[in-house]
Amino acid sequence: MSFRASSALAFRASTSLRAGKARNDVPIAMSKWWGSYKAQDGVVTQQLSPYEQQAVMPWIRTWPKRLVTKFTSTAMDWVPPFVFMIGIVEWSEWKHSDIAHHHRD
């Protein structure tokens, strides 16, 4: 399909308006209703769908499950170093108090 043919199809409803003809794809009642419409300043003419407004809710609903999955799947990467670090800190605190206790004046 050529560009000229596709553009003619895309603007087929507006060509009759530009030519001054009455539209036949809109009911007469609606054309009378919207014919006298004038845009007003400050009136909301477009709004977001409720589905578009809740962009974060799907993430919040799946967050706990993803958090548990992430922690359990990576536990072997972070648990042993964490336990080793706690052991080193406890041992160093004990050793420091032991040295301080034995070397009193």
Coordinates of N, CA and C in Angstrom, one line a residue:
M1 N 0.9 -1.2 0.0 CA 0.0 0.0 0.0 C 0.9 1.2 0.0
S2 N 0.6 2.1 -0.9 CA 1.5 3.3 -1.0 C 1.1 4.3 0.1
F3 N 2.0 5.3 0.2 CA 1.8 6.3 1.2 C 0.5 7.2 1.0
R4 N 0.3 7.5 -0.3 CA -0.9 8.2 -0.7 C -2.1 7.5 -0.3
A5 N -2.2 6.2 -0.6 CA -3.4 5.4 -0.3 C -3.6 5.3 1.2
S6 N -2.5 5.0 2.0 CA -2.6 4.9 3.4 C -3.0 6.2 4.1
S7 N -2.5 7.3 3.6 CA -2.9 8.6 4.2 C -4.3 9.0 3.8
A8 N -4.8 8.5 2.7 CA -6.2 8.8 2.3 C -7.1 7.9 3.3
L9 N -6.7 6.7 3.6 CA -7.5 5.9 4.5 C -7.4 6.5 6.0
A10 N -6.3 7.0 6.3 CA -6.1 7.5 7.7 C -7.0 8.8 7.9
F11 N -7.1 9.6 6.9 CA -7.8 10.9 7.0 C -9.2 10.9 6.3
R12 N -9.8 9.7 6.1 CA -11.0 9.6 5.4 C -12.2 10.3 6.2
A13 N -12.2 10.3 7.5 CA -13.3 10.9 8.3 C -13.1 12.4 8.3
S14 N -11.9 12.9 8.2 CA -11.7 14.4 8.3 C -11.8 15.0 6.9
T15 N -11.7 14.3 5.8 CA -11.9 14.9 4.5 C -13.3 15.5 4.3
S16 N -14.3 14.8 4.8 CA -15.6 15.3 4.6 C -15.8 16.5 5.4
L17 N -15.2 16.6 6.6 CA -15.3 17.9 7.4 C -14.6 19.0 6.7
R18 N -13.5 18.8 6.1 CA -12.8 19.9 5.4 C -13.5 20.3 4.1
A19 N -14.3 19.4 3.5 CA -15.0 19.7 2.3 C -16.3 20.4 2.7
G20 N -16.7 20.5 4.0 CA -18.0 21.1 4.4 C -19.2 20.2 4.4
K21 N -18.9 18.9 4.1 CA -20.0 18.0 4.1 C -20.4 17.5 5.5
A22 N -21.6 17.1 5.7 CA -22.0 16.5 7.0 C -21.4 15.1 7.1
R23 N -21.0 14.8 8.3 CA -20.5 13.4 8.6 C -21.6 12.4 8.7
N24 N -21.4 11.3 8.1 CA -22.4 10.2 8.2 C -22.0 9.1 9.1
D25 N -20.8 9.2 9.7 CA -20.4 8.1 10.6 C -20.7 8.5 12.1
V26 N -21.2 9.7 12.3 CA -21.6 10.1 13.7 C -23.1 10.3 13.7
P27 N -23.8 9.8 14.7 CA -25.2 10.1 14.8 C -25.6 11.6 14.9
I28 N -26.7 11.9 14.3 CA -27.1 13.3 14.3 C -27.2 13.9 15.7
A29 N -27.7 13.1 16.6 CA -27.9 13.6 18.0 C -26.5 14.0 18.6
M30 N -25.5 13.2 18.3 CA -24.1 13.6 18.8 C -23.5 14.7 18.1
S31 N -23.8 14.8 16.8 CA -23.2 16.0 16.1 C -23.9 17.3 16.5
K32 N -25.1 17.3 16.9 CA -25.8 18.5 17.4 C -25.2 18.8 18.8
W33 N -25.0 17.7 19.6 CA -24.5 17.9 20.9 C -23.1 18.6 20.9
W34 N -22.2 18.0 20.2 CA -20.9 18.4 20.2 C -20.6 19.6 19.2
G35 N -21.6 19.9 18.4 CA -21.5 21.0 17.5 C -21.3 22.4 18.2
S36 N -22.0 22.6 19.3 CA -21.9 23.9 20.0 C -20.9 23.9 21.1
Y37 N -20.1 22.9 21.2 CA -19.1 22.8 22.3 C -18.0 23.8 22.1
K38 N -17.6 24.5 23.1 CA -16.5 25.4 23.1 C -15.6 25.0 24.2
A39 N -14.3 24.9 23.9 CA -13.3 24.6 25.0 C -13.3 25.6 26.0
Q40 N -13.2 25.2 27.3 CA -13.1 26.1 28.4 C -11.7 26.1 29.0
D41 N -11.3 27.2 29.5 CA -10.0 27.2 30.1 C -10.0 26.7 31.5
G42 N -9.2 25.7 31.9 CA -9.1 25.2 33.2 C -10.0 24.0 33.5
V43 N -10.7 23.5 32.5 CA -11.6 22.3 32.6 C -10.7 21.1 32.2
V44 N -10.8 20.1 33.0 CA -10.0 18.9 32.7 C -10.7 18.2 31.5
T45 N -10.0 18.0 30.4 CA -10.5 17.3 29.3 C -9.9 15.9 29.1
Q46 N -8.8 15.7 29.7 CA -8.2 14.3 29.6 C -7.8 13.9 31.0
Q47 N -7.9 12.6 31.3 CA -7.5 12.1 32.6 C -6.8 10.8 32.5
L48 N -6.1 10.4 33.5 CA -5.4 9.1 33.4 C -6.3 8.0 33.8
S49 N -6.1 6.9 33.1 CA -6.9 5.7 33.5 C -6.5 5.2 34.8
P50 N -7.4 4.6 35.6 CA -7.0 4.0 36.9 C -5.9 3.0 36.7
Y51 N -5.8 2.3 35.6 CA -4.7 1.3 35.4 C -3.4 2.0 35.2
E52 N -3.4 3.2 34.6 CA -2.1 4.0 34.5 C -1.7 4.6 35.8
Q53 N -2.6 4.9 36.7 CA -2.3 5.6 37.9 C -1.6 4.6 38.9
Q54 N -1.8 3.3 38.8 CA -1.3 2.4 39.7 C 0.0 1.7 39.1
A55 N 1.0 2.5 38.9 CA 2.2 2.0 38.2 C 3.0 1.2 39.2
V56 N 2.9 1.5 40.5 CA 3.8 0.9 41.5 C 3.1 -0.3 42.2
M57 N 1.8 -0.4 42.2 CA 1.1 -1.4 42.9 C 1.5 -2.8 42.5
P58 N 1.7 -3.2 41.3 CA 2.1 -4.5 40.9 C 3.5 -4.9 41.5
W59 N 4.4 -3.9 41.6 CA 5.7 -4.1 42.2 C 5.5 -4.3 43.7
I60 N 4.7 -3.6 44.4 CA 4.5 -3.7 45.8 C 3.8 -5.1 46.1
R61 N 2.9 -5.6 45.3 CA 2.3 -6.9 45.5 C 3.3 -8.0 45.4
T62 N 4.2 -7.9 44.5 CA 5.2 -9.0 44.2 C 6.5 -8.9 45.0
W63 N 6.6 -7.8 45.7 CA 7.9 -7.5 46.4 C 8.2 -8.5 47.5
P64 N 7.3 -8.9 48.4 CA 7.7 -9.9 49.4 C 8.2 -11.3 48.8
K65 N 7.6 -11.7 47.8 CA 8.0 -13.0 47.2 C 9.3 -12.9 46.5
R66 N 9.5 -11.8 45.8 CA 10.8 -11.6 45.2 C 11.9 -11.4 46.2
L67 N 11.6 -10.7 47.3 CA 12.7 -10.5 48.3 C 13.1 -11.9 48.9
V68 N 12.1 -12.7 49.2 CA 12.5 -14.1 49.8 C 13.3 -14.9 48.7
T69 N 12.9 -14.8 47.5 CA 13.6 -15.6 46.5 C 15.0 -15.0 46.3
K70 N 15.2 -13.7 46.3 CA 16.5 -13.1 46.2 C 17.4 -13.5 47.4
F71 N 16.9 -13.5 48.6 CA 17.7 -13.8 49.8 C 18.1 -15.3 49.8
T72 N 17.1 -16.1 49.5 CA 17.4 -17.6 49.5 C 18.3 -18.0 48.4
S73 N 18.2 -17.4 47.2 CA 19.0 -17.8 46.1 C 20.4 -17.4 46.2
T74 N 20.7 -16.3 47.0 CA 22.0 -15.7 47.1 C 22.6 -16.0 48.5
A75 N 21.9 -16.8 49.3 CA 22.4 -17.0 50.7 C 23.8 -17.6 50.8
M76 N 24.2 -18.5 49.9 CA 25.5 -19.0 50.0 C 26.6 -18.0 49.6
D77 N 26.2 -16.9 49.0 CA 27.2 -15.9 48.7 C 27.4 -14.9 49.9
W78 N 26.4 -14.7 50.7 CA 26.6 -13.7 51.8 C 26.6 -14.2 53.2
V79 N 26.0 -15.4 53.4 CA 25.9 -15.9 54.8 C 27.3 -16.4 55.3
P80 N 28.1 -17.1 54.6 CA 29.4 -17.5 55.2 C 30.4 -16.4 55.5
P81 N 30.5 -15.3 54.6 CA 31.3 -14.2 55.0 C 30.8 -13.4 56.2
F82 N 29.5 -13.4 56.3 CA 28.8 -12.7 57.4 C 29.1 -13.4 58.7
V83 N 29.0 -14.7 58.7 CA 29.2 -15.5 59.9 C 30.7 -15.5 60.3
F84 N 31.6 -15.5 59.3 CA 33.0 -15.4 59.5 C 33.4 -14.0 60.1
M85 N 32.8 -13.0 59.6 CA 33.0 -11.6 60.2 C 32.5 -11.5 61.6
I86 N 31.4 -12.1 61.9 CA 30.9 -12.0 63.3 C 31.8 -12.8 64.2
G87 N 32.3 -14.0 63.7 CA 33.2 -14.8 64.5 C 34.5 -14.0 64.8
I88 N 35.1 -13.4 63.8 CA 36.3 -12.6 63.9 C 36.1 -11.5 64.9
V89 N 35.0 -10.8 64.9 CA 34.7 -9.7 65.8 C 34.6 -10.2 67.2
E90 N 33.9 -11.3 67.4 CA 33.7 -11.8 68.8 C 35.1 -12.3 69.3
W91 N 35.8 -13.0 68.5 CA 37.1 -13.5 68.9 C 38.1 -12.3 69.3
S92 N 38.1 -11.2 68.4 CA 38.9 -10.1 68.7 C 38.5 -9.4 70.0
E93 N 37.2 -9.3 70.2 CA 36.8 -8.7 71.5 C 37.2 -9.5 72.7
W94 N 37.1 -10.8 72.6 CA 37.5 -11.7 73.7 C 39.0 -11.6 73.9
K95 N 39.8 -11.6 72.8 CA 41.2 -11.6 72.9 C 41.7 -10.3 73.5
H96 N 41.0 -9.2 73.1 CA 41.4 -7.9 73.7 C 41.1 -7.8 75.2
S97 N 39.9 -8.3 75.6 CA 39.6 -8.3 77.1 C 40.6 -9.3 77.8
D98 N 41.0 -10.4 77.2 CA 41.9 -11.3 77.8 C 43.3 -10.7 78.0
I99 N 43.7 -10.0 77.0 CA 45.0 -9.4 77.1 C 45.0 -8.2 78.1
A100 N 43.9 -7.5 78.1 CA 43.7 -6.4 79.1 C 43.6 -6.9 80.5
H101 N 43.0 -8.1 80.7 CA 42.9 -8.7 82.0 C 44.2 -9.2 82.6
H102 N 45.0 -9.8 81.7 CA 46.3 -10.4 82.1 C 47.4 -9.4 82.3
H103 N 47.3 -8.3 81.6 CA 48.4 -7.3 81.7 C 48.1 -6.1 82.5
R104 N 47.4 -6.3 83.6 CA 47.1 -5.2 84.4 C 48.3 -4.7 85.2
D105 N 48.3 -3.5 85.6 CA 49.3 -3.0 86.5 C 48.9 -3.1 87.9

